[in-house]
mmCIF file of C-alpha atoms in Angstrom:
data_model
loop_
_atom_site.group_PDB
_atom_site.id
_atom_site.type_symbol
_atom_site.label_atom_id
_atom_site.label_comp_id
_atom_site.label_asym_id
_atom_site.label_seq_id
_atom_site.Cartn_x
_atom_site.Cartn_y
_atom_site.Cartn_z
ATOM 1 C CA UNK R 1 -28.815 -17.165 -11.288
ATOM 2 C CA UNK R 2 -27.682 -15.098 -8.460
ATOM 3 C CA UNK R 3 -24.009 -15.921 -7.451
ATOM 4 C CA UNK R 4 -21.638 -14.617 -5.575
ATOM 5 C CA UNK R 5 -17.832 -13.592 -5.732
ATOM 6 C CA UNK R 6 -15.339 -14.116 -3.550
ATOM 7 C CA UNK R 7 -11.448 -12.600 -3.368
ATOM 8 C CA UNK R 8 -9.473 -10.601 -1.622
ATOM 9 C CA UNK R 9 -8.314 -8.448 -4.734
ATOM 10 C CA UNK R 10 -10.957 -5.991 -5.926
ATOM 11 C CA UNK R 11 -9.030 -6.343 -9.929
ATOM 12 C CA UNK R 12 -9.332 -10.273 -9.878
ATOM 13 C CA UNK R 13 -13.312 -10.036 -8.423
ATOM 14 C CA UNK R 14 -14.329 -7.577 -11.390
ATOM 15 C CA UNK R 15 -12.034 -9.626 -13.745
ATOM 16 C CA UNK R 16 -14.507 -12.448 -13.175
ATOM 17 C CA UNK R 17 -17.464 -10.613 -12.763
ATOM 18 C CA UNK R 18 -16.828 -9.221 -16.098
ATOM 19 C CA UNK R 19 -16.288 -12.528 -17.614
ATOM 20 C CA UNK R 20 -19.404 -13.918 -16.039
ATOM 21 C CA UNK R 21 -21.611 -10.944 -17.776
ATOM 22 C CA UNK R 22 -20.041 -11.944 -21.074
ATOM 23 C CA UNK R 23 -20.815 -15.251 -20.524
ATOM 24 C CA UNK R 24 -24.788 -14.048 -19.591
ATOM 25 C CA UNK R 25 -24.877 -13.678 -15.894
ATOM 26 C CA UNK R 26 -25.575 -10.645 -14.215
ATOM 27 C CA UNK R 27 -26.692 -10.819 -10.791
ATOM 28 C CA UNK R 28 -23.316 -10.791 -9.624
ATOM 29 C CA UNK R 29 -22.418 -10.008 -5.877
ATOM 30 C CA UNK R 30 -18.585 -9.787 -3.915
ATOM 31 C CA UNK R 31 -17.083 -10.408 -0.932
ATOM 32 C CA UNK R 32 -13.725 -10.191 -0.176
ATOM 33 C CA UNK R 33 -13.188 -13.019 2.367
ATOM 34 C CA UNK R 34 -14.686 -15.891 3.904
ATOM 35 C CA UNK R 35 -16.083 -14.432 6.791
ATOM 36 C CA UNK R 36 -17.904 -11.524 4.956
ATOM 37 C CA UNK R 37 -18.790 -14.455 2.327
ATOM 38 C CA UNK R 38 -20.885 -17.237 4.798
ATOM 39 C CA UNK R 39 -23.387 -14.245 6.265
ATOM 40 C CA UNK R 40 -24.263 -13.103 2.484
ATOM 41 C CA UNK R 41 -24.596 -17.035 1.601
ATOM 42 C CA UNK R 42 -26.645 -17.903 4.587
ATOM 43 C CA UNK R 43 -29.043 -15.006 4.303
ATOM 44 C CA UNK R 44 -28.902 -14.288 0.235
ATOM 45 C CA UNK R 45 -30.392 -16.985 -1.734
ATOM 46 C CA UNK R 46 -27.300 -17.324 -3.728
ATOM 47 C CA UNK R 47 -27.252 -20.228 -6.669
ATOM 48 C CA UNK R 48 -23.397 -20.483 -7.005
ATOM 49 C CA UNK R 49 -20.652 -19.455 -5.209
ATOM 50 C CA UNK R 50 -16.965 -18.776 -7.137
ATOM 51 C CA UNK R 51 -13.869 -18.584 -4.195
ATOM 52 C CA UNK R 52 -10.105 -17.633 -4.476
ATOM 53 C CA UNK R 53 -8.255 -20.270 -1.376
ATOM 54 C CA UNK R 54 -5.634 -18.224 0.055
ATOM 55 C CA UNK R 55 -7.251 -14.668 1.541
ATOM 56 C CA UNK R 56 -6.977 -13.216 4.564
ATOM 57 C CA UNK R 57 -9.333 -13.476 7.469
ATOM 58 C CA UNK R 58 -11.470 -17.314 6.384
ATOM 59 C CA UNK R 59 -9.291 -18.877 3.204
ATOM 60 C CA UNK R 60 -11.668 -20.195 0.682
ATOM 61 C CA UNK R 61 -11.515 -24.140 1.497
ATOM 62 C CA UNK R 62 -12.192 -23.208 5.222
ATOM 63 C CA UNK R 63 -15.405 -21.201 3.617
ATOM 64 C CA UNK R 64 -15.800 -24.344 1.185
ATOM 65 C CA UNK R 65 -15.675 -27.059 4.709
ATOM 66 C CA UNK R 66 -18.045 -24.346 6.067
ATOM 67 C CA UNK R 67 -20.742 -24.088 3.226
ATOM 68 C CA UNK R 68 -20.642 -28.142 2.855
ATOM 69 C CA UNK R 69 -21.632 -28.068 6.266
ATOM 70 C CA UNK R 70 -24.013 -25.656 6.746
ATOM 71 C CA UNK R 71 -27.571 -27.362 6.106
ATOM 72 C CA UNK R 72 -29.168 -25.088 3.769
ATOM 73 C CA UNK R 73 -25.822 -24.768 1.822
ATOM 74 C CA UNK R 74 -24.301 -27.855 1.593
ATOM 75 C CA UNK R 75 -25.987 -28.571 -1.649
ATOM 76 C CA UNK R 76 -24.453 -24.922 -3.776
ATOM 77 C CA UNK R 77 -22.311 -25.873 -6.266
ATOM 78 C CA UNK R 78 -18.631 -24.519 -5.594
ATOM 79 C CA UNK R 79 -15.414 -23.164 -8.113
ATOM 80 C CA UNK R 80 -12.517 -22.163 -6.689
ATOM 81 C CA UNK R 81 -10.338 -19.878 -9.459
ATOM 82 C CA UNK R 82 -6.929 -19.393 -7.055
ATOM 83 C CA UNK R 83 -3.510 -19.690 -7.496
ATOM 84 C CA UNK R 84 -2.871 -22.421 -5.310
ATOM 85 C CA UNK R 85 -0.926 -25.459 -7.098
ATOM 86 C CA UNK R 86 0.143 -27.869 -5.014
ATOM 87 C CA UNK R 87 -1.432 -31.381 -5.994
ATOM 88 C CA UNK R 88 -2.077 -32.223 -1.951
ATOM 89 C CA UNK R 89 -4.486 -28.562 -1.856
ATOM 90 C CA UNK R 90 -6.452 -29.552 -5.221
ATOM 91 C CA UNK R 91 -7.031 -32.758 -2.985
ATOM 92 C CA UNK R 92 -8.007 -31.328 -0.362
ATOM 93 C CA UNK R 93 -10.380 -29.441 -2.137
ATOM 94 C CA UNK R 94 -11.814 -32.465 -3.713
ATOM 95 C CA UNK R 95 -12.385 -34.381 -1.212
ATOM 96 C CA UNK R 96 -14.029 -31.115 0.877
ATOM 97 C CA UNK R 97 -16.519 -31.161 -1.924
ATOM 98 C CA UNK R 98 -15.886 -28.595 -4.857
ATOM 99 C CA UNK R 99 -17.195 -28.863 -7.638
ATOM 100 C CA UNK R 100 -14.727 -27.102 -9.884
ATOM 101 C CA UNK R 101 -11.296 -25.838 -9.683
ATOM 102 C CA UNK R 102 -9.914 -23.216 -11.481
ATOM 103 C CA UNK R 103 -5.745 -22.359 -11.746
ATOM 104 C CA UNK R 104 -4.831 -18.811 -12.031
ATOM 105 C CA UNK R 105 -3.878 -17.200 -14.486
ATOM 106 C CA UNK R 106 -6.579 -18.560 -16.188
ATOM 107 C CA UNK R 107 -8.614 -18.031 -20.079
ATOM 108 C CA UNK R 108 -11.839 -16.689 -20.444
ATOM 109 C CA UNK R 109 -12.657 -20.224 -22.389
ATOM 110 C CA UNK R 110 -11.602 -22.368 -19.064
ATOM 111 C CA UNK R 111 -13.888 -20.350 -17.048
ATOM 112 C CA UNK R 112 -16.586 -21.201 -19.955
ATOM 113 C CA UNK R 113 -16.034 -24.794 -19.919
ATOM 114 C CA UNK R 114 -16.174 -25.213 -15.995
ATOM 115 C CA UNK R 115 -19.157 -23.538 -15.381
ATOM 116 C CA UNK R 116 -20.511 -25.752 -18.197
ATOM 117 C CA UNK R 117 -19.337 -28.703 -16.651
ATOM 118 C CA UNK R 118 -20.789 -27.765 -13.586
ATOM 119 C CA UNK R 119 -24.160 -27.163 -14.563
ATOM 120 C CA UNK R 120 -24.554 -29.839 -17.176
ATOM 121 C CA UNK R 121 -23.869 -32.167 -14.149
ATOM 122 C CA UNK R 122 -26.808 -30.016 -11.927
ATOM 123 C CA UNK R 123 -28.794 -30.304 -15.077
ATOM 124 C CA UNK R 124 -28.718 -33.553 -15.203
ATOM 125 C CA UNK E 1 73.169 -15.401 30.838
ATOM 126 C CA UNK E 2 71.515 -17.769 28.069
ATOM 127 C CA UNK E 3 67.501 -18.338 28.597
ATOM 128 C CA UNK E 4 66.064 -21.653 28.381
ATOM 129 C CA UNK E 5 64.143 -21.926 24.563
ATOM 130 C CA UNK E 6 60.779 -22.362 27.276
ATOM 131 C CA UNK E 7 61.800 -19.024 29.412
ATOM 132 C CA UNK E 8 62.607 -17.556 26.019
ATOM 133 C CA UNK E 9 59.395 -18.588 24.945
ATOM 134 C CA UNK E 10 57.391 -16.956 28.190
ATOM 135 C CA UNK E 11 59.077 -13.877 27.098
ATOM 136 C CA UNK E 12 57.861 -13.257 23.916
ATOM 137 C CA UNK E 13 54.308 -14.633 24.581
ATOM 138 C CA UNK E 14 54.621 -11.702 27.546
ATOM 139 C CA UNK E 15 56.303 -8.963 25.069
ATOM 140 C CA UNK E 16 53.150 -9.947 22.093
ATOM 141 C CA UNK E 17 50.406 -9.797 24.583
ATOM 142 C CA UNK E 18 51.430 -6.184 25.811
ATOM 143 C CA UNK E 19 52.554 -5.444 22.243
ATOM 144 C CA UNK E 20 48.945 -5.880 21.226
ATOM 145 C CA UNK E 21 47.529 -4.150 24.073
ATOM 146 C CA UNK E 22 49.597 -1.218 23.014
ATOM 147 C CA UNK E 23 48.278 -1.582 19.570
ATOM 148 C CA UNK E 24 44.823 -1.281 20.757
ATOM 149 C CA UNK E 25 45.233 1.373 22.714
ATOM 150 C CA UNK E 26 47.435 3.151 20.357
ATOM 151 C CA UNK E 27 50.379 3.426 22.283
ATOM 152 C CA UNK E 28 52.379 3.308 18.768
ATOM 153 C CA UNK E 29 55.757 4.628 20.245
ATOM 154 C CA UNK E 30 55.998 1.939 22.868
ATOM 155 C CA UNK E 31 54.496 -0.752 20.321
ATOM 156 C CA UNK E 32 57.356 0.016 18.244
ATOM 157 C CA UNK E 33 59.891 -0.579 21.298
ATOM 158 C CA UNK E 34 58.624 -3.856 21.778
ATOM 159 C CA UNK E 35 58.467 -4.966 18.388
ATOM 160 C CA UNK E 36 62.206 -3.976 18.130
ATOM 161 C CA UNK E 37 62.830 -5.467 21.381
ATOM 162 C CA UNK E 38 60.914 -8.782 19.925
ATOM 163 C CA UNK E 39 62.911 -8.687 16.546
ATOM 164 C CA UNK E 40 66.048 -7.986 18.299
ATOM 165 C CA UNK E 41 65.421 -11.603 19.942
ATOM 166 C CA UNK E 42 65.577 -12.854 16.484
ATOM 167 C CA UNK E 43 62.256 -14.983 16.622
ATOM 168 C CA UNK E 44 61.059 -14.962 12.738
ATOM 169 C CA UNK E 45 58.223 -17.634 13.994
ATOM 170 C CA UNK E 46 56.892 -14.152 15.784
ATOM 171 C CA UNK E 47 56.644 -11.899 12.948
ATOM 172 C CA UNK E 48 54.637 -14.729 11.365
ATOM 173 C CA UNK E 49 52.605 -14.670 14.878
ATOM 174 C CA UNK E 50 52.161 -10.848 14.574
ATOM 175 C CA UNK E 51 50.842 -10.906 11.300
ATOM 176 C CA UNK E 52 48.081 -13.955 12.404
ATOM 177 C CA UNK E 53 47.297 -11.326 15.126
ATOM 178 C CA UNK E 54 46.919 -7.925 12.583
ATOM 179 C CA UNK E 55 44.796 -10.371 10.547
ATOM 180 C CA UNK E 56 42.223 -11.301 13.365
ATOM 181 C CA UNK E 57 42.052 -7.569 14.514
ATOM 182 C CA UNK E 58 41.359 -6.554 10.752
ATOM 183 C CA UNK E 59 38.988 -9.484 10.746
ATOM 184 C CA UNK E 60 37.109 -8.336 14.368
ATOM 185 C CA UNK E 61 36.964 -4.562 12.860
ATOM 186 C CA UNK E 62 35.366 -5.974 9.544
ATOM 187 C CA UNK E 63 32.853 -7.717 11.534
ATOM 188 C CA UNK E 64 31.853 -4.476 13.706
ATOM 189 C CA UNK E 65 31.738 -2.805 10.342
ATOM 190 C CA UNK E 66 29.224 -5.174 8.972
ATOM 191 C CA UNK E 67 27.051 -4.910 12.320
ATOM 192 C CA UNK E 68 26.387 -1.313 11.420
ATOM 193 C CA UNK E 69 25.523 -2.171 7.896
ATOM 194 C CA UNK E 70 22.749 -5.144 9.272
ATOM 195 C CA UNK E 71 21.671 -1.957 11.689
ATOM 196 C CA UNK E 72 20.955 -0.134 8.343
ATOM 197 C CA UNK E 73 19.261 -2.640 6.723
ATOM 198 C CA UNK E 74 17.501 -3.725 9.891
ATOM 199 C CA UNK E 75 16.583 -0.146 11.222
ATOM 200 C CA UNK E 76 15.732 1.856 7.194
ATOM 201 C CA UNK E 77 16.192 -0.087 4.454
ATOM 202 C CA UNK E 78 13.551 -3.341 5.498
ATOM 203 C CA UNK E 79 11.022 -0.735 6.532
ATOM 204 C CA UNK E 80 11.892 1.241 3.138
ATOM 205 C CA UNK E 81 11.605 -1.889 1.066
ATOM 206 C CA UNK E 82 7.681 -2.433 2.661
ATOM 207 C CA UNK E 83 7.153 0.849 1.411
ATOM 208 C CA UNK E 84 8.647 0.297 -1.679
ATOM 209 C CA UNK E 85 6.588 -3.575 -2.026
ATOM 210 C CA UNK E 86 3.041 -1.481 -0.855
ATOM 211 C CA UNK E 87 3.865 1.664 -3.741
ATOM 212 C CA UNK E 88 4.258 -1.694 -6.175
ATOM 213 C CA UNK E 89 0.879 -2.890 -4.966
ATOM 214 C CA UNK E 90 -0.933 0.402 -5.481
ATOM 215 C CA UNK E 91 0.341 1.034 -8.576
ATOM 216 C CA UNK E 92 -0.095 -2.189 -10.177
ATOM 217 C CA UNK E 93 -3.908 -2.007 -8.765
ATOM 218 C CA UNK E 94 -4.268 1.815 -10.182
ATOM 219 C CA UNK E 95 -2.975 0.578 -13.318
ATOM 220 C CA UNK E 96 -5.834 -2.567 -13.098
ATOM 221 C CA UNK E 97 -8.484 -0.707 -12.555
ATOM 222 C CA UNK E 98 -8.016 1.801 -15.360
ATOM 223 C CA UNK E 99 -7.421 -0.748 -17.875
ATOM 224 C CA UNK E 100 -10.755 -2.353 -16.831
ATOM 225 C CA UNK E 101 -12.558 0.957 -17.073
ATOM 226 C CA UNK E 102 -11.339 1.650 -20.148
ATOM 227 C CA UNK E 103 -11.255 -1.340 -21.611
ATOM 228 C CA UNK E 104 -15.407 -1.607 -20.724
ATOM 229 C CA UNK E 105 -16.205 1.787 -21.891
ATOM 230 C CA UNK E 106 -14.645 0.533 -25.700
ATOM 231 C CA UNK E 107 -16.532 -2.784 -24.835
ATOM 232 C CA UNK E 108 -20.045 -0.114 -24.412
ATOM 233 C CA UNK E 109 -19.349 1.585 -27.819
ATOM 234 C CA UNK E 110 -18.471 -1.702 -29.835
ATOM 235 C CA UNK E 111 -22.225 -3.175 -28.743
ATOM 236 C CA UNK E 112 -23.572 0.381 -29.611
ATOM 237 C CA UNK E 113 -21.368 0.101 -32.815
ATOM 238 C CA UNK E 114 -22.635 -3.485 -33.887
ATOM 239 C CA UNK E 115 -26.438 -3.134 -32.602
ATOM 240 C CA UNK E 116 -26.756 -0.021 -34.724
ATOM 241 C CA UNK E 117 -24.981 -1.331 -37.629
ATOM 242 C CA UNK E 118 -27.527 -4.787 -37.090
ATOM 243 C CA UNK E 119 -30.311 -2.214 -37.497
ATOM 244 C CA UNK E 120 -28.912 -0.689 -40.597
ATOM 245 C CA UNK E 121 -28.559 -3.625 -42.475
ATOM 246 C CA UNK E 122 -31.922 -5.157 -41.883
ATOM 247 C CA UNK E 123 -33.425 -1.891 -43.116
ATOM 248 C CA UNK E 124 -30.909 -1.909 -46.024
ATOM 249 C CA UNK E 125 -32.148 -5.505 -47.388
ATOM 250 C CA UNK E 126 -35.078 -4.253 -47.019
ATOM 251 C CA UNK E 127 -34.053 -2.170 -50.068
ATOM 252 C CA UNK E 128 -32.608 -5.016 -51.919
ATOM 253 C CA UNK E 129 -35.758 -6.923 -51.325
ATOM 254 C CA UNK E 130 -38.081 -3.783 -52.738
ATOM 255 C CA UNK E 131 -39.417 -3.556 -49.063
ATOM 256 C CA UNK E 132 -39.138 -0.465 -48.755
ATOM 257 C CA UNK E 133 -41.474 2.244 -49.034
ATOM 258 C CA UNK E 134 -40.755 5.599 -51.499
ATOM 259 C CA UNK E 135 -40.738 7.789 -48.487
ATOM 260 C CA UNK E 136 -38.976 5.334 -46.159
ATOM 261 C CA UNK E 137 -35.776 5.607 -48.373
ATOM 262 C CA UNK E 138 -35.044 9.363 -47.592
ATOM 263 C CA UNK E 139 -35.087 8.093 -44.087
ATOM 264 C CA UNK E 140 -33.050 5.374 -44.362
ATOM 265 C CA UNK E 141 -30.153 7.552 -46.343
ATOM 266 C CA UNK E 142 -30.722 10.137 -43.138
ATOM 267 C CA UNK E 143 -30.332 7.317 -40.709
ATOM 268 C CA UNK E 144 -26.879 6.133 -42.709
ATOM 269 C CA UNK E 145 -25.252 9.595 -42.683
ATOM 270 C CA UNK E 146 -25.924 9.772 -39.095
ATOM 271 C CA UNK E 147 -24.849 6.621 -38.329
ATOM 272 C CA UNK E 148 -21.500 7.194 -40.345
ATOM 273 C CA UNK E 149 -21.008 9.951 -38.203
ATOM 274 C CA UNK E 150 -21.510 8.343 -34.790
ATOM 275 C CA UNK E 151 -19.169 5.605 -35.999
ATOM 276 C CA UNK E 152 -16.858 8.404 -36.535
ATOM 277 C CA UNK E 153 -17.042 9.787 -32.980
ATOM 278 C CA UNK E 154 -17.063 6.118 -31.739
ATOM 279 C CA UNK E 155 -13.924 5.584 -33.281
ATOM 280 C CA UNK E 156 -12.459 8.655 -32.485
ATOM 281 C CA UNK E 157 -13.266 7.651 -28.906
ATOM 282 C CA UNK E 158 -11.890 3.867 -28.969
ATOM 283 C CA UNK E 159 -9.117 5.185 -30.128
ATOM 284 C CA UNK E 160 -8.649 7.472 -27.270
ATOM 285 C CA UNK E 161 -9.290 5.077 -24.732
ATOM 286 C CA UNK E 162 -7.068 2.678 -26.435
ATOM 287 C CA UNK E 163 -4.283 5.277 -25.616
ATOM 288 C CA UNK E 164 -5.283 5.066 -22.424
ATOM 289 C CA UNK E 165 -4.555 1.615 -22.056
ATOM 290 C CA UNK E 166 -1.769 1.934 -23.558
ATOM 291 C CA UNK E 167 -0.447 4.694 -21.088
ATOM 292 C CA UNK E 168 -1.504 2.256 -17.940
ATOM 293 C CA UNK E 169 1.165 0.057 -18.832
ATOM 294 C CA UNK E 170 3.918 2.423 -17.523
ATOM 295 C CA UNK E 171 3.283 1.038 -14.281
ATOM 296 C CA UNK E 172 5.711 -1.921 -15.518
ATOM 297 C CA UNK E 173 8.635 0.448 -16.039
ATOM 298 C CA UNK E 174 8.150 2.377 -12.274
ATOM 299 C CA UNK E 175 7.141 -1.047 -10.378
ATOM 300 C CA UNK E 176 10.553 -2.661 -12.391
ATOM 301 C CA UNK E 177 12.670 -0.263 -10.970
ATOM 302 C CA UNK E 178 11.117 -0.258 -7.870
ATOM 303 C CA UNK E 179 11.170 -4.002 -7.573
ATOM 304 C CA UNK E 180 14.928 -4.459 -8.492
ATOM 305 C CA UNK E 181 15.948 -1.754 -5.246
ATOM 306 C CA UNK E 182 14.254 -4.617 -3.515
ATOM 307 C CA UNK E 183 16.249 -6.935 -5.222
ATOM 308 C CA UNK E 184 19.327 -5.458 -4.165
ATOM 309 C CA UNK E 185 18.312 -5.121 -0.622
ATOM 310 C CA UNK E 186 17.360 -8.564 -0.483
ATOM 311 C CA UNK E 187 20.929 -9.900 -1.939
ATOM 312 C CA UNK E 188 22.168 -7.729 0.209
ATOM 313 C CA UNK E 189 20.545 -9.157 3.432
ATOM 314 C CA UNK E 190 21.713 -12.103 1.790
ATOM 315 C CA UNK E 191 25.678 -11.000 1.731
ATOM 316 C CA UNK E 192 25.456 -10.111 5.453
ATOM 317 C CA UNK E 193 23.872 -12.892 6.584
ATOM 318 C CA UNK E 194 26.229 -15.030 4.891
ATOM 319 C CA UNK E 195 29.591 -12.682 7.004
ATOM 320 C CA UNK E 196 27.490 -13.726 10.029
ATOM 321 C CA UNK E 197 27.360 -17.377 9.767
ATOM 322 C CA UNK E 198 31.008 -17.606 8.253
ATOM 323 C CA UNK E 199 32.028 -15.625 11.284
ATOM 324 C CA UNK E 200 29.846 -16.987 13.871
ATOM 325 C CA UNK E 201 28.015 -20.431 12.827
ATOM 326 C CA UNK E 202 28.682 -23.407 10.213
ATOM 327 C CA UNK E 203 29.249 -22.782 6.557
ATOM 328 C CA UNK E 204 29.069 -26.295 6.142
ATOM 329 C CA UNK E 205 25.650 -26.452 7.492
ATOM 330 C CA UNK E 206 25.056 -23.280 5.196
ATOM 331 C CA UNK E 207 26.321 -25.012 2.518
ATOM 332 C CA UNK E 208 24.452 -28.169 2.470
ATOM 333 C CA UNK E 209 21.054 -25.790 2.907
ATOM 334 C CA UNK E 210 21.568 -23.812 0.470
ATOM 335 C CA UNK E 211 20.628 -27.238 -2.469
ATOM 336 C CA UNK E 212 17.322 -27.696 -0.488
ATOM 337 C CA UNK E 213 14.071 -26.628 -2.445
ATOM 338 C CA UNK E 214 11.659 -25.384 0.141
ATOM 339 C CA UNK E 215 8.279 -26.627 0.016
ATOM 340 C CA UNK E 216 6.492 -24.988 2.432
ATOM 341 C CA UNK E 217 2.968 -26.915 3.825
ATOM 342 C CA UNK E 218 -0.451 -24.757 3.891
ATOM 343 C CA UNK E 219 -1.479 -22.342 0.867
ATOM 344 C CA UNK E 220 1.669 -20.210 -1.335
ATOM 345 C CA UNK E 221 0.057 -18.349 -3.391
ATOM 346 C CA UNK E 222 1.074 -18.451 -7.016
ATOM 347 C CA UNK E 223 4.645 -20.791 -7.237
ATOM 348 C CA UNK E 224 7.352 -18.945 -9.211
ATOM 349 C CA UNK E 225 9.382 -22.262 -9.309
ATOM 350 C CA UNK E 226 7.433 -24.700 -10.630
ATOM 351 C CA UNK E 227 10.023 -26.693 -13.393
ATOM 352 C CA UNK E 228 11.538 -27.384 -9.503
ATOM 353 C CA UNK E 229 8.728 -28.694 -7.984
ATOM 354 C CA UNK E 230 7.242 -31.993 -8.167
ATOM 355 C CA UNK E 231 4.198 -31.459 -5.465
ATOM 356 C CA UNK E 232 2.345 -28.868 -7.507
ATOM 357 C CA UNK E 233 0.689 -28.982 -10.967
ATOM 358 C CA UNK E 234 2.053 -26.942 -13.979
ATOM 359 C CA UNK E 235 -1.152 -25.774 -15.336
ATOM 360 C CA UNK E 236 -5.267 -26.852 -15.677
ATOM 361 C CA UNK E 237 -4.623 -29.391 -17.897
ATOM 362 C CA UNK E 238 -2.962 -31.149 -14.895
ATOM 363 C CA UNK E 239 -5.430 -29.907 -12.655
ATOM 364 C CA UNK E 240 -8.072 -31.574 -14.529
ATOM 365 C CA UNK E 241 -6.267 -35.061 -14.923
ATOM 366 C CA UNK E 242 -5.586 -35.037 -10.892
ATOM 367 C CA UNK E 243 -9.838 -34.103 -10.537
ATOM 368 C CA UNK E 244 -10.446 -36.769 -12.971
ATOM 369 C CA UNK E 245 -8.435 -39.646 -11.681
ATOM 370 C CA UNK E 246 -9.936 -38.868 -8.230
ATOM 371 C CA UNK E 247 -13.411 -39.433 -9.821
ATOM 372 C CA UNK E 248 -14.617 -35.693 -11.281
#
């Protein structure tokens, strides 16, 4: 499962990189804003794409609007692990089509159980 | 000759007005005449006019003072304090980054730790179980001093890097300090801003602002207020509810 990364702090994108090896994947990639983010997804075969919202350059639900529709991407499964709060910007994000979100800080376990979620629901 | 109270009146509004203008251009000695040819007319009412006046030129010299200090803050100590915010940034990123490392190379020796170890103790039931070969024994003693002795190193080195660790925290005590200078500065700003509108604009206006809670549209980053808030969620458990009422 190839996925990729995406925050504007380098600590936060090796904090979840690390917790994804843990958790068994490795083929990890990063990008540290939207608009380095869509040219990777478009040309990189990725499986699964993790965002932070608020970074500079493209923000994370305009890359999210973007990927949902973009043809070959619409159908990637989304999380977005940020620190953004407010109940009307988990809306938004809902109804732009993630498929997980994520409130920082957050535990190693949460990130375990949404990825589950996630897949279990591709799965079946 | 007896003055009218109203020509009597003219007079002294005449004798103040070049009394202050004396008193701003220093002109003490003839200040003084006038005030003792204003007190000689016996108007108390005027001393109690003189001392409004002294007040509102104290007041006017305050404010000039407190322009200079806004020049400070405007002209040093803002572009200070964004040096001050970016040295918090750097540290706190150094101090990240060489937890991380750290913190992975003890994760690298604890797998080399348990897979060895795993080893060990498959060969050593083999023992128990009278697997094991006559020869094969000598081997397996060999294999347990050296492993004893790697575990020592290991150890030796978590330890060490577990120092480490330790020692990146010290960013907490330099970024603290840092941080509170910015504090300062900030109430600071505050203060002055405060002189101005008392001086210049409505405290009234000021006043009834200052209850507001802000809650600003677009993305905040992380909200240091949330007990205040009722538009954002306190944690994931919320999160989740909100997903799962809108259908997740």
């Amino acid at each position: 499962m190839k996925i990729l990364v995406v925050d504007d702090f380098s600590t936060m994108r090796r904090i979840i990189k690390n917790l994804l090896r843990d958790l068994g994947f490795t083929n990890t990639h990063e990008a540290d804003d939207g608009n380095t983010a869509l040219p990777m997804l478009q040309t990189g075969n990725f499986d699964f794409l993790i965002t932070d919202w608020n970074m500079p350059g493209m923000q994370g639900i305009d890359l999210l609007k973007a990927v949902r529709a973009d043809e070959k991407l619409k159908s990637i499964p989304v999380l977005m692990v940020t620190a953004e709060s407010k109940r009307e910007q988990i809306i938004e994000a809902a109804q732009a089509g993630v498929n997980g979100y994520i409130v920082k800080p957050f535990t190693a376990a949460t990130l375990n159980e949404k990825l589950g979620k996630i897949f279990e629901r591709i799965d079946g | 000759m007896k003055l009218s109270d109203k020509e009597q009146l003219q007079q002294t509004i005449e004798l103040t007005r070049a009394l202050l203008s004396d008193l701003e251009n220093e002109e003490i000695q003839s200040a003084q005449d006038k005030i003792e040819a204003l007190s000689g007319n016996g108007d108390e009412d005027l001393f109690v006019e003189i001392g409004k006046l002294t007040r509102r030129l104290h007041e006017a010299l305050n404010s000039f003072r407190l322009d200079t200090r806004i020049t400070d803050i405007a002209a040093s100590e803002i572009p200070d304090a964004k040096d001050r915010l970016n040295y918090v940034i750097e540290r706190t990123e150094e101090a990240a980054n060489k937890t991380m490392d750290k913190v992975e190379h003890c994760n690298q020796l604890a797998d080399v730790i348990a897979k060895d170890s795993q080893e060990l103790l498959s060969e050593w039931q083999k023992l128990y179980r009278r697997e094991l070969a006559p020869g094969d024994f000598r081997k397996l003693c060999k294999r347990i001093e050296s492993h004893l002795e790697k575990n020592k190193n290991s150890a030796e080195k978590l330890n060490s890097e577990l120092s480490d660790v330790l020692l990146a925290q010290d960013y907490q005590d330099l970024t603290g300090q840092v941080i509170r200078q910015v504090i300062t500065l900030v109430h600071d700003v505050e203060e002055s801003m405060v002189n101005v509108i008392k001086m210049f604009g409505s405290i009234d206006r000021y006043q009834a602002a200052k209850g507001k809670i802000l809650q600003p549209k677009g993305s905040e980053g992380p909200i240091v207020n949330k007990d205040k808030r009722n538009d954002v969620v306190s944690g994931q458990d919320e999160v989740d509810d909100l997903l799962s009422s809108l259908g997740f």
